[in-house]
Amino acid sequence: MRADARKNYDHLLDVARVVVAEQGADASLRDVARRAGVGLGTLYRHFPTREALLEALLRTSFDELTSQASALEAASPPREALRSWLRDCVAFTTAYRGVTELMVAAIEDPGSALHSSCVALRAAGTRLLVRAQADGTARTELDGTDLFALVAALAWLSDQPALAPRADHLFDVVARAVLTS
Amino acid sequence: MRADARKNYDHLLDVARVVVAEQGADASLRDVARRAGVGLGTLYRHFPTREALLEALLRTSFDELTSQASALEAASPPREALRSWLRDCVAFTTAYRGVTELMVAAIEDPGSALHSSCVALRAAGTRLLVRAQADGTARTELDGTDLFALVAALAWLSDQPALAPRADHLFDVVARAVLTS
DNA sequence: ACCTGAACACCGTTCAAGT
DNA sequence: ACCTGAACACCGTTCAAGT
């Protein structure tokens, strides 16, 4: 990548971080380009789709969550590892409003730029789930996709201003449905 | 209301039903007016906001759910009444894609045209919940708003094409967290 | 290679002008 | 009273023209 292109790419990403934090996953791309002081075509050249931009924005966090799963697997008992990883997932997904919806769509669309990150996330969760199930501390009628769905639903709840205050409480309620007491 | 106005009103509602079923709650209002063969201003005259249009579209179903709650309260044991009402709620909210989000926002916004319907719905759910709690068949750490939130989350899950196939299964999982076994 | 911005086809919302 | 559609300020996306 040419030096000027690299500079634009990085700057666009910085600006996008701010704008997406403000407006959510359906933020105006025009606004991103404008605030970055860059032509609209430049944004599209670097990020051909909205997913591509969000993927670049989220990749680091995704990777952290995946490796966090491994760390917890090594360090904590199965039940606690699963529970605290679910918490982390919900918290992360809440960072940018509306991202959950895109993640859910991406997990079934191999063409999406977010696809592989989401699949990796689900795989990490599945490992923790299976481990807890073998331990007898997670219910056996759930699989990794169910877990992904429940995290998504909780993240969605946290995104709703009217319900955000009960998000923690509802996490406990749903966690009880996943884990055995 | 003048006869011609009435005719436009009814026809707009019929067309909106189709378009919202197709495109979801964020359907193009322009498209509704166009397909109804009516000026855009006419739509705005009859339905000053998107919520007003959706409220008119959903009022009947809302009322049915509320009276269904009373019927179940009279006819079924507390636990079964609550459970099957929750099912009905999720099924209804899934009729139009994206309606859940608006309902959740409306419940805290007295200015929304959907506000009173949502409050009535929550009240109906609360009655069934309290009854089951008194019966010892529903967990006591939940209140009506929690119930509303869980229904909304399940309805949201059903709206996601990638997760819809597990919606029934996940309903069971969440229901287990609400009811005592 | 890369960037720019005009062009196109869409929105939601308002409001002057018509009947 | 009621209806119409142009007008305005926004989108996302593409692509010819420039450097």
Tab-separated table of C-alpha atoms (C1' of nucleotides) in Angstrom:
chain	number	residue	atom	x	y	z
A	1	MET	CA	0.000	0.000	0.000
A	2	ARG	CA	1.281	3.428	-0.946
A	3	ALA	CA	2.146	5.748	1.916
A	4	ASP	CA	-0.650	8.227	1.189
A	5	ALA	CA	-3.161	5.398	0.907
A	6	ARG	CA	-2.012	3.959	4.198
A	7	LYS	CA	-2.472	7.333	5.849
A	8	ASN	CA	-5.995	7.651	4.517
A	9	TYR	CA	-6.833	4.128	5.584
A	10	ASP	CA	-5.682	4.686	9.134
A	11	HIS	CA	-7.301	8.054	9.429
A	12	LEU	CA	-10.612	6.751	8.091
A	13	LEU	CA	-10.550	4.017	10.686
A	14	ASP	CA	-9.913	6.504	13.483
A	15	VAL	CA	-12.749	8.712	12.360
A	16	ALA	CA	-15.051	5.733	11.830
A	17	ARG	CA	-14.430	4.645	15.400
A	18	VAL	CA	-15.766	7.951	16.644
A	19	VAL	CA	-18.697	8.178	14.241
A	20	VAL	CA	-19.820	4.590	14.786
A	21	ALA	CA	-19.605	5.095	18.540
A	22	GLU	CA	-21.865	8.110	18.094
A	23	GLN	CA	-24.350	6.848	15.526
A	24	GLY	CA	-24.154	3.079	15.744
A	25	ALA	CA	-23.512	0.463	13.090
A	26	ASP	CA	-25.744	2.241	10.585
A	27	ALA	CA	-23.703	5.423	10.825
A	28	SER	CA	-23.554	7.643	7.763
A	29	LEU	CA	-20.554	6.630	5.672
A	30	ARG	CA	-20.746	9.979	3.962
A	31	ASP	CA	-20.268	11.547	7.338
A	32	VAL	CA	-17.231	9.400	8.021
A	33	ALA	CA	-15.611	10.429	4.734
A	34	ARG	CA	-16.523	14.059	5.273
A	35	ARG	CA	-15.111	14.196	8.795
A	36	ALA	CA	-11.999	12.395	7.616
A	37	GLY	CA	-11.584	15.097	4.972
A	38	VAL	CA	-11.503	12.470	2.271
A	39	GLY	CA	-13.487	11.868	-0.910
A	40	LEU	CA	-16.366	9.441	-0.633
A	41	GLY	CA	-14.769	7.220	-3.242
A	42	THR	CA	-11.672	6.864	-1.091
A	43	LEU	CA	-13.715	5.387	1.703
A	44	TYR	CA	-15.314	2.911	-0.700
A	45	ARG	CA	-11.948	2.019	-2.165
A	46	HIS	CA	-10.560	1.029	1.222
A	47	PHE	CA	-13.777	-0.422	2.588
A	48	PRO	CA	-15.937	-1.726	-0.221
A	49	THR	CA	-18.802	-2.554	2.130
A	50	ARG	CA	-20.044	-1.355	5.484
A	51	GLU	CA	-19.173	-4.787	6.903
A	52	ALA	CA	-15.599	-4.393	5.738
A	53	LEU	CA	-15.292	-1.136	7.660
A	54	LEU	CA	-16.850	-2.601	10.789
A	55	GLU	CA	-14.723	-5.691	10.517
A	56	ALA	CA	-11.583	-3.554	10.507
A	57	LEU	CA	-13.007	-1.652	13.451
A	58	LEU	CA	-13.843	-4.744	15.479
A	59	ARG	CA	-11.134	-7.186	14.533
A	60	THR	CA	-8.942	-6.439	17.538
A	61	SER	CA	-11.783	-6.851	19.988
A	62	PHE	CA	-12.877	-10.045	18.297
A	63	ASP	CA	-9.433	-11.490	18.591
A	64	GLU	CA	-9.203	-10.479	22.212
A	65	LEU	CA	-12.438	-12.242	23.002
A	66	THR	CA	-11.278	-15.376	21.271
A	67	SER	CA	-7.993	-15.488	23.104
A	68	GLN	CA	-9.711	-14.512	26.319
A	69	ALA	CA	-11.698	-17.714	25.941
A	70	SER	CA	-8.511	-19.738	25.850
A	71	ALA	CA	-7.118	-17.915	28.844
A	72	LEU	CA	-10.239	-18.579	30.856
A	73	GLU	CA	-10.241	-22.185	29.784
A	74	ALA	CA	-6.763	-22.546	31.208
A	75	ALA	CA	-7.249	-20.511	34.352
A	76	SER	CA	-10.809	-20.939	35.618
A	77	PRO	CA	-13.164	-23.769	36.463
A	78	PRO	CA	-15.554	-24.623	33.605
A	79	ARG	CA	-18.654	-22.961	34.979
A	80	GLU	CA	-16.984	-19.693	35.943
A	81	ALA	CA	-14.970	-19.590	32.733
A	82	LEU	CA	-18.105	-19.871	30.613
A	83	ARG	CA	-20.042	-17.385	32.674
A	84	SER	CA	-17.427	-14.693	32.686
A	85	TRP	CA	-16.701	-15.123	28.999
A	86	LEU	CA	-20.395	-14.641	28.221
A	87	ARG	CA	-20.274	-11.465	30.253
A	88	ASP	CA	-17.280	-10.205	28.274
A	89	CYS	CA	-19.005	-10.985	25.002
A	90	VAL	CA	-22.127	-9.071	25.894
A	91	ALA	CA	-20.090	-6.127	27.138
A	92	PHE	CA	-18.033	-6.000	23.966
A	93	THR	CA	-20.946	-6.274	21.585
A	94	THR	CA	-22.537	-3.369	23.383
A	95	ALA	CA	-19.606	-1.109	22.550
A	96	TYR	CA	-21.130	-0.149	19.197
A	97	ARG	CA	-24.887	0.072	18.913
A	98	GLY	CA	-26.414	-2.174	16.272
A	99	VAL	CA	-23.373	-4.347	15.718
A	100	THR	CA	-25.173	-7.415	17.078
A	101	GLU	CA	-27.600	-7.499	14.194
A	102	LEU	CA	-24.764	-7.488	11.689
A	103	MET	CA	-22.916	-10.215	13.542
A	104	VAL	CA	-25.951	-12.445	13.578
A	105	ALA	CA	-26.453	-11.930	9.858
A	106	ALA	CA	-22.750	-12.482	9.178
A	107	ILE	CA	-22.541	-15.852	10.859
A	108	GLU	CA	-24.653	-17.386	8.111
A	109	ASP	CA	-23.254	-15.352	5.236
A	110	PRO	CA	-19.807	-16.536	4.144
A	111	GLY	CA	-19.602	-13.493	1.889
A	112	SER	CA	-19.665	-11.078	4.790
A	113	ALA	CA	-16.416	-9.548	5.937
A	114	LEU	CA	-17.482	-10.307	9.499
A	115	HIS	CA	-18.153	-13.965	8.805
A	116	SER	CA	-14.920	-15.572	9.907
A	117	SER	CA	-14.635	-13.485	13.070
A	118	CYS	CA	-18.131	-14.508	14.100
A	119	VAL	CA	-17.515	-18.143	13.351
A	120	ALA	CA	-14.306	-18.025	15.399
A	121	LEU	CA	-16.192	-16.428	18.255
A	122	ARG	CA	-18.852	-19.078	18.179
A	123	ALA	CA	-16.193	-21.787	18.125
A	124	ALA	CA	-14.489	-20.296	21.174
A	125	GLY	CA	-17.811	-20.205	22.997
A	126	THR	CA	-18.592	-23.737	21.981
A	127	ARG	CA	-15.337	-24.970	23.512
A	128	LEU	CA	-16.151	-23.326	26.818
A	129	LEU	CA	-19.709	-24.640	26.680
A	130	VAL	CA	-18.727	-28.218	25.927
A	131	ARG	CA	-16.191	-28.125	28.726
A	132	ALA	CA	-18.804	-26.940	31.218
A	133	GLN	CA	-21.282	-29.482	29.946
A	134	ALA	CA	-18.755	-32.271	30.468
A	135	ASP	CA	-18.284	-30.882	33.939
A	136	GLY	CA	-22.016	-31.042	34.555
A	137	THR	CA	-22.243	-27.291	35.104
A	138	ALA	CA	-23.935	-26.275	31.852
A	139	ARG	CA	-27.173	-27.594	30.426
A	140	THR	CA	-26.706	-30.103	27.672
A	141	GLU	CA	-29.614	-29.082	25.462
A	142	LEU	CA	-27.759	-25.999	24.257
A	143	ASP	CA	-25.132	-25.825	21.548
A	144	GLY	CA	-22.701	-23.146	20.433
A	145	THR	CA	-25.196	-21.463	18.118
A	146	ASP	CA	-27.758	-21.265	20.919
A	147	LEU	CA	-25.116	-19.632	23.065
A	148	PHE	CA	-24.283	-17.184	20.288
A	149	ALA	CA	-27.968	-16.370	19.947
A	150	LEU	CA	-28.438	-15.774	23.655
A	151	VAL	CA	-25.417	-13.490	23.802
A	152	ALA	CA	-26.764	-11.613	20.800
A	153	ALA	CA	-30.167	-11.239	22.424
A	154	LEU	CA	-28.606	-9.924	25.635
A	155	ALA	CA	-26.417	-7.523	23.693
A	156	TRP	CA	-29.481	-6.321	21.827
A	157	LEU	CA	-31.247	-5.709	25.121
A	158	SER	CA	-28.317	-3.640	26.331
A	159	ASP	CA	-28.562	-1.576	23.161
A	160	GLN	CA	-32.111	-0.510	23.941
A	161	PRO	CA	-32.002	2.595	26.095
A	162	ALA	CA	-35.287	1.665	27.778
A	163	LEU	CA	-33.975	-1.731	28.851
A	164	ALA	CA	-30.283	-1.113	29.388
A	165	PRO	CA	-30.757	-0.519	33.135
A	166	ARG	CA	-31.934	-4.119	33.578
A	167	ALA	CA	-29.339	-5.623	31.277
A	168	ASP	CA	-27.183	-6.925	34.126
A	169	HIS	CA	-30.121	-8.400	35.909
A	170	LEU	CA	-31.396	-10.076	32.750
A	171	PHE	CA	-27.937	-11.441	32.096
A	172	ASP	CA	-28.172	-13.248	35.427
A	173	VAL	CA	-31.596	-14.583	34.542
A	174	VAL	CA	-30.453	-15.959	31.195
A	175	ALA	CA	-27.163	-17.228	32.600
A	176	ARG	CA	-29.165	-19.294	35.057
A	177	ALA	CA	-30.886	-20.908	32.099
A	178	VAL	CA	-27.536	-21.859	30.595
A	179	LEU	CA	-25.674	-22.957	33.683
A	180	THR	CA	-26.755	-25.454	36.286
A	181	SER	CA	-27.040	-24.061	39.754
B	1	MET	CA	-64.063	12.535	8.818
B	2	ARG	CA	-65.151	13.246	5.272
B	3	ALA	CA	-66.058	10.250	3.141
B	4	ASP	CA	-63.123	10.665	0.754
B	5	ALA	CA	-60.727	11.049	3.664
B	6	ARG	CA	-62.067	7.938	5.313
B	7	LYS	CA	-61.578	6.010	2.092
B	8	ASN	CA	-57.977	7.170	1.824
B	9	TYR	CA	-57.337	6.346	5.462
B	10	ASP	CA	-58.633	2.811	5.129
B	11	HIS	CA	-56.881	2.182	1.870
B	12	LEU	CA	-53.569	3.486	3.218
B	13	LEU	CA	-53.868	1.114	6.137
B	14	ASP	CA	-54.528	-1.843	3.852
B	15	VAL	CA	-51.542	-1.015	1.686
B	16	ALA	CA	-49.346	-0.357	4.727
B	17	ARG	CA	-50.181	-3.802	6.058
B	18	VAL	CA	-48.769	-5.351	2.917
B	19	VAL	CA	-45.724	-3.111	2.640
B	20	VAL	CA	-44.781	-3.422	6.313
B	21	ALA	CA	-45.172	-7.194	6.077
B	22	GLU	CA	-42.747	-7.082	3.144
B	23	GLN	CA	-40.205	-4.528	4.324
B	24	GLY	CA	-40.577	-4.454	8.091
B	25	ALA	CA	-41.198	-1.564	10.460
B	26	ASP	CA	-38.771	0.700	8.600
B	27	ALA	CA	-40.682	0.297	5.358
B	28	SER	CA	-40.583	3.188	2.908
B	29	LEU	CA	-43.528	5.483	3.634
B	30	ARG	CA	-43.111	6.926	0.181
B	31	ASP	CA	-43.678	3.449	-1.162
B	32	VAL	CA	-46.846	3.060	0.882
B	33	ALA	CA	-48.258	6.324	-0.456
B	34	ARG	CA	-47.214	5.463	-4.005
B	35	ARG	CA	-48.793	2.011	-3.929
B	36	ALA	CA	-51.909	3.466	-2.370
B	37	GLY	CA	-52.086	5.899	-5.284
B	38	VAL	CA	-52.157	8.801	-2.882
B	39	GLY	CA	-50.058	11.927	-2.432
B	40	LEU	CA	-47.299	11.722	0.143
B	41	GLY	CA	-48.877	14.560	2.090
B	42	THR	CA	-52.090	12.587	2.452
B	43	LEU	CA	-50.235	9.815	4.227
B	44	TYR	CA	-48.642	12.333	6.595
B	45	ARG	CA	-51.984	14.012	7.207
B	46	HIS	CA	-53.556	10.765	8.381
B	47	PHE	CA	-50.473	9.384	10.095
B	48	PRO	CA	-48.238	12.203	11.280
B	49	THR	CA	-45.525	9.787	12.414
B	50	ARG	CA	-44.384	6.316	11.537
B	51	GLU	CA	-45.475	5.197	15.012
B	52	ALA	CA	-48.978	6.485	14.369
B	53	LEU	CA	-49.229	4.328	11.271
B	54	LEU	CA	-47.890	1.260	13.023
B	55	GLU	CA	-50.134	1.855	15.994
B	56	ALA	CA	-53.161	1.832	13.715
B	57	LEU	CA	-51.804	-1.312	12.109
B	58	LEU	CA	-51.188	-3.125	15.384
B	59	ARG	CA	-53.966	-1.867	17.643
B	60	THR	CA	-56.252	-4.840	17.020
B	61	SER	CA	-53.544	-7.373	17.749
B	62	PHE	CA	-52.496	-5.474	20.852
B	63	ASP	CA	-56.019	-5.504	22.171
B	64	GLU	CA	-56.361	-9.192	21.421
B	65	LEU	CA	-53.219	-9.961	23.388
B	66	THR	CA	-54.432	-7.959	26.325
B	67	SER	CA	-57.811	-9.634	26.430
B	68	GLN	CA	-56.183	-12.989	25.781
B	69	ALA	CA	-54.320	-12.442	29.023
B	70	SER	CA	-57.591	-12.046	30.900
B	71	ALA	CA	-59.035	-15.118	29.240
B	72	LEU	CA	-56.029	-17.209	30.213
B	73	GLU	CA	-56.135	-15.849	33.718
B	74	ALA	CA	-59.694	-17.093	34.030
B	75	ALA	CA	-59.264	-20.399	32.248
B	76	SER	CA	-55.790	-21.776	32.931
B	77	PRO	CA	-53.605	-22.494	35.932
B	78	PRO	CA	-51.104	-19.678	36.677
B	79	ARG	CA	-48.025	-21.317	35.254
B	80	GLU	CA	-49.593	-22.482	32.004
B	81	ALA	CA	-51.439	-19.192	31.570
B	82	LEU	CA	-48.225	-17.201	31.822
B	83	ARG	CA	-46.293	-19.523	29.581
B	84	SER	CA	-48.776	-19.634	26.781
B	85	TRP	CA	-49.353	-15.899	26.899
B	86	LEU	CA	-45.632	-15.318	26.525
B	87	ARG	CA	-45.705	-17.580	23.495
B	88	ASP	CA	-48.529	-15.587	21.977
B	89	CYS	CA	-46.691	-12.338	22.577
B	90	VAL	CA	-43.547	-13.507	20.874
B	91	ALA	CA	-45.523	-14.898	17.949
B	92	PHE	CA	-47.427	-11.656	17.484
B	93	THR	CA	-44.412	-9.388	17.706
B	94	THR	CA	-42.793	-11.477	15.016
B	95	ALA	CA	-45.602	-10.695	12.572
B	96	TYR	CA	-43.890	-7.503	11.418
B	97	ARG	CA	-40.112	-7.392	11.345
B	98	GLY	CA	-38.563	-4.655	13.456
B	99	VAL	CA	-41.648	-3.800	15.439
B	100	THR	CA	-40.050	-4.989	18.675
B	101	GLU	CA	-37.488	-2.214	18.644
B	102	LEU	CA	-40.209	0.403	18.316
B	103	MET	CA	-42.247	-1.144	21.094
B	104	VAL	CA	-39.316	-1.135	23.448
B	105	ALA	CA	-38.629	2.507	22.688
B	106	ALA	CA	-42.310	3.383	23.006
B	107	ILE	CA	-42.734	1.983	26.471
B	108	GLU	CA	-40.578	4.747	27.894
B	109	ASP	CA	-41.757	7.510	25.590
B	110	PRO	CA	-45.192	8.840	26.528
B	111	GLY	CA	-45.151	10.857	23.317
B	112	SER	CA	-45.116	7.769	21.128
B	113	ALA	CA	-48.368	6.652	19.548
B	114	LEU	CA	-47.497	3.126	20.620
B	115	HIS	CA	-46.936	4.070	24.253
B	116	SER	CA	-50.293	3.244	25.793
B	117	SER	CA	-50.628	-0.064	23.948
B	118	CYS	CA	-47.226	-1.155	25.203
B	119	VAL	CA	-47.968	-0.101	28.739
B	120	ALA	CA	-51.254	-2.020	28.632
B	121	LEU	CA	-49.424	-5.068	27.338
B	122	ARG	CA	-46.881	-4.888	30.103
B	123	ALA	CA	-49.646	-4.517	32.674
B	124	ALA	CA	-51.415	-7.593	31.339
B	125	GLY	CA	-48.176	-9.554	31.538
B	126	THR	CA	-47.515	-8.303	35.024
B	127	ARG	CA	-50.878	-9.583	36.223
B	128	LEU	CA	-50.141	-13.057	34.878
B	129	LEU	CA	-46.654	-12.957	36.330
B	130	VAL	CA	-47.748	-11.877	39.787
B	131	ARG	CA	-50.394	-14.572	39.796
B	132	ALA	CA	-47.857	-17.259	38.934
B	133	GLN	CA	-45.425	-15.882	41.481
B	134	ALA	CA	-48.101	-16.078	44.188
B	135	ASP	CA	-48.665	-19.628	43.041
B	136	GLY	CA	-44.980	-20.389	43.431
B	137	THR	CA	-44.598	-21.256	39.751
B	138	ALA	CA	-42.737	-18.164	38.564
B	139	ARG	CA	-39.488	-16.796	39.922
B	140	THR	CA	-39.941	-13.826	42.165
B	141	GLU	CA	-36.899	-11.823	41.131
B	142	LEU	CA	-38.567	-10.776	37.872
B	143	ASP	CA	-41.057	-7.969	37.375
B	144	GLY	CA	-43.298	-6.975	34.494
B	145	THR	CA	-40.644	-4.916	32.765
B	146	ASP	CA	-38.208	-7.826	32.903
B	147	LEU	CA	-40.878	-9.978	31.315
B	148	PHE	CA	-41.480	-7.385	28.630
B	149	ALA	CA	-37.746	-7.254	27.958
B	150	LEU	CA	-37.421	-11.023	27.668
B	151	VAL	CA	-40.345	-11.218	25.279
B	152	ALA	CA	-38.796	-8.440	23.234
B	153	ALA	CA	-35.458	-10.231	23.131
B	154	LEU	CA	-37.097	-13.466	21.996
B	155	ALA	CA	-39.102	-11.639	19.370
B	156	TRP	CA	-35.912	-9.993	18.174
B	157	LEU	CA	-34.261	-13.404	17.887
B	158	SER	CA	-37.164	-14.647	15.789
B	159	ASP	CA	-36.698	-11.673	13.504
B	160	GLN	CA	-33.139	-12.671	12.674
B	161	PRO	CA	-33.199	-15.078	9.729
B	162	ALA	CA	-30.053	-16.803	10.939
B	163	LEU	CA	-31.544	-17.547	14.346
B	164	ALA	CA	-35.226	-17.975	13.599
B	165	PRO	CA	-34.907	-21.774	13.316
B	166	ARG	CA	-33.897	-21.974	16.992
B	167	ALA	CA	-36.458	-19.458	18.190
B	168	ASP	CA	-38.789	-22.101	19.611
B	169	HIS	CA	-35.988	-23.885	21.350
B	170	LEU	CA	-34.658	-20.669	22.835
B	171	PHE	CA	-38.128	-19.739	23.978
B	172	ASP	CA	-38.134	-22.933	26.048
B	173	VAL	CA	-34.729	-22.098	27.474
B	174	VAL	CA	-35.762	-18.605	28.530
B	175	ALA	CA	-39.159	-19.767	29.757
B	176	ARG	CA	-37.359	-22.148	32.077
B	177	ALA	CA	-35.572	-19.155	33.549
B	178	VAL	CA	-38.878	-17.419	34.227
B	179	LEU	CA	-40.938	-20.339	35.486
B	180	THR	CA	-40.072	-22.780	38.208
B	181	SER	CA	-39.915	-26.350	37.100
C	1	DA	C1'	-2.196	3.751	-7.769
C	2	DC	C1'	-4.862	6.413	-5.776
C	3	DC	C1'	-8.111	10.244	-5.056
C	4	DT	C1'	-12.117	13.284	-6.061
C	5	DG	C1'	-16.682	14.655	-6.471
C	6	DA	C1'	-20.532	14.769	-9.580
C	7	DA	C1'	-24.355	11.792	-10.835
C	8	DC	C1'	-28.087	8.656	-9.926
C	9	DA	C1'	-31.679	6.705	-7.420
C	10	DC	C1'	-33.452	6.586	-3.342
C	11	DC	C1'	-35.204	8.413	1.593
C	12	DG	C1'	-38.272	11.432	5.355
C	13	DT	C1'	-40.576	15.643	6.133
C	14	DT	C1'	-42.697	20.084	5.176
C	15	DC	C1'	-45.650	23.227	3.003
C	16	DA	C1'	-47.550	26.375	-0.719
C	17	DA	C1'	-50.895	25.789	-4.041
C	18	DG	C1'	-54.875	23.778	-5.584
C	19	DT	C1'	-59.971	21.621	-5.227
D	1	DA	C1'	-61.385	19.910	4.626
D	2	DC	C1'	-58.698	17.591	2.236
D	3	DC	C1'	-55.299	16.432	-1.382
D	4	DT	C1'	-51.090	17.022	-4.287
D	5	DG	C1'	-46.450	17.146	-5.453
D	6	DA	C1'	-42.449	20.100	-5.572
D	7	DA	C1'	-38.732	21.396	-2.512
D	8	DC	C1'	-35.194	20.570	0.839
D	9	DA	C1'	-31.821	18.052	3.122
D	10	DC	C1'	-30.236	13.930	3.622
D	11	DC	C1'	-28.677	8.828	2.225
D	12	DG	C1'	-25.650	4.687	-0.364
D	13	DT	C1'	-23.200	3.502	-4.390
D	14	DT	C1'	-20.835	4.020	-8.799
D	15	DC	C1'	-17.621	5.794	-11.937
D	16	DA	C1'	-15.402	9.187	-15.260
D	17	DA	C1'	-11.924	12.380	-14.747
D	18	DG	C1'	-7.998	13.889	-12.679
D	19	DT	C1'	-3.021	13.492	-10.250
